[in-house]
XYZ file of C-alpha atoms in Angstrom:
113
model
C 78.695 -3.192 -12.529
C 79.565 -1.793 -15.283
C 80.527 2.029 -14.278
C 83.417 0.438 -12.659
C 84.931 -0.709 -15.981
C 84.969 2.786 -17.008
C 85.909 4.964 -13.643
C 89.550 5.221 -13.200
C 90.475 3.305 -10.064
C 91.883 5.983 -8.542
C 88.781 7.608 -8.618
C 86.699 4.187 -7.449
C 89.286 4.756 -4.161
C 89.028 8.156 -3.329
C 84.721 7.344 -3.881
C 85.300 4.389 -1.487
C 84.635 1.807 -3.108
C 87.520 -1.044 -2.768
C 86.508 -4.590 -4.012
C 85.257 -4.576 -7.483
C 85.757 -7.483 -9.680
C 88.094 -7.524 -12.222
C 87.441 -5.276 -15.176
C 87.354 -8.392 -17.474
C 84.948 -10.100 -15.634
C 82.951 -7.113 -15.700
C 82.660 -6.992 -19.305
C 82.539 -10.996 -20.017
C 79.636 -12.052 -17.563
C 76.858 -9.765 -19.706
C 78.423 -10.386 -22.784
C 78.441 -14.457 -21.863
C 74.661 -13.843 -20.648
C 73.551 -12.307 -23.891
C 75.579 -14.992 -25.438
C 73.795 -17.577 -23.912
C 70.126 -15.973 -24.464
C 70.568 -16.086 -28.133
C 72.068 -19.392 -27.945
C 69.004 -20.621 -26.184
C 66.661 -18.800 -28.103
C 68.358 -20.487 -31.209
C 68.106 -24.219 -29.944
C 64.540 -23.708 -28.699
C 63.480 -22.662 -32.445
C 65.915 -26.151 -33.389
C 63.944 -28.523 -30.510
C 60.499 -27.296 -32.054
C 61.461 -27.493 -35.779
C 62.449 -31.139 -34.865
C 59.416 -31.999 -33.155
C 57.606 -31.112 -36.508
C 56.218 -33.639 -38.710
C 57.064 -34.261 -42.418
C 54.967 -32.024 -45.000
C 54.503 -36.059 -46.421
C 53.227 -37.239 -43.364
C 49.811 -38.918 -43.766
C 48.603 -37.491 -40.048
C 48.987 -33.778 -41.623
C 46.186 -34.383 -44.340
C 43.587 -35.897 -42.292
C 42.699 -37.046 -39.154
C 43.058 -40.910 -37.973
C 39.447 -40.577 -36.285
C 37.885 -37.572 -38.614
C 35.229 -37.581 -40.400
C 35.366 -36.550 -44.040
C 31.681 -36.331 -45.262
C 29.971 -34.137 -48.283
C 27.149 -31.869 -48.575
C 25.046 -35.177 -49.523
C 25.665 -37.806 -46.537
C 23.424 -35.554 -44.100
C 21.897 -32.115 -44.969
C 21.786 -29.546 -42.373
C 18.568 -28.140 -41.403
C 17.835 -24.869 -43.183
C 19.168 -21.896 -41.272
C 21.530 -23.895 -39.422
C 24.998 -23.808 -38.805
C 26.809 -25.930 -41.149
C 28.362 -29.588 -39.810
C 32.019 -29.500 -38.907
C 33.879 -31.980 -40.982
C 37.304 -32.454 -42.631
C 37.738 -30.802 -45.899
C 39.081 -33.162 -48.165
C 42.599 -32.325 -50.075
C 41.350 -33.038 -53.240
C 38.868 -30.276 -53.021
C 41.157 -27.603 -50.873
C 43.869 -28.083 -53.584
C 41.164 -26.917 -56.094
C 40.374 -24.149 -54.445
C 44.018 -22.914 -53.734
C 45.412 -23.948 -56.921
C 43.287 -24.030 -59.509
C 41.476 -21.408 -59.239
C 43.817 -18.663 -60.221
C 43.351 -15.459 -62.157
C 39.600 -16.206 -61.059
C 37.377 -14.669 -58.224
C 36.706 -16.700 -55.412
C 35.147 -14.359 -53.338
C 31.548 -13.456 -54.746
C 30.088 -10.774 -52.586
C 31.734 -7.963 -50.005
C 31.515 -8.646 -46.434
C 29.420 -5.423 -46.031
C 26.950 -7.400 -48.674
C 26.520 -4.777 -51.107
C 28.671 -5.175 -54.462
């Protein structure tokens, strides 16, 4: 522990205690754990960046089996949740990029202006 790094060891006798490791090893074995804690922290945050596909990679703008459709291929019934399906990136990058200095959002949450 570490109290015995600090107590005099004449003091540690006359308490009773007689085998304590050796100061050094005292003070390395925490230091080595916290060491090693940060080390692994740091190579698990290296594994998963790894394992992380290109920004270019194909699989990252759609799906292999998805389906991309528009608002014409099959109407929803009126009052009914919309149809999931894959937003295309031609009309995502419109909305992210080209529509700035304009308002996207038309109407408060609340619904009053």
């Amino acid at each position: 522990n570490l109290s015995s790094t600090h107590t005099p060891e004449d003091v540690l006798v006359r308490l009773g205690v007689t085998y304590y490791p050796d100061k050094y090893w005292a003070l390395a074995v925490p230091c080595w754990i916290c060491v090693l804690v940060l080390y692994g922290a740091w190579m698990y945050e290296g594994v998963n960046m790894m394992s992380v596909r290109d920004l270019g990679d194909p699989d990252l703008i759609a799906e292999e089996d998805g389906f991309i459709g528009s608002e014409a291929d099959e109407p929803d019934l009126p009052g009914s949740i919309p149809s999931m399906r894959d937003v295309p990136v031609q009309e995502v990058n419109e909305v992210v990029f080209l529509t700035a200095g304009t308002r996207v959002r038309t109407r408060r949450v609340g619904g009053k202006r």
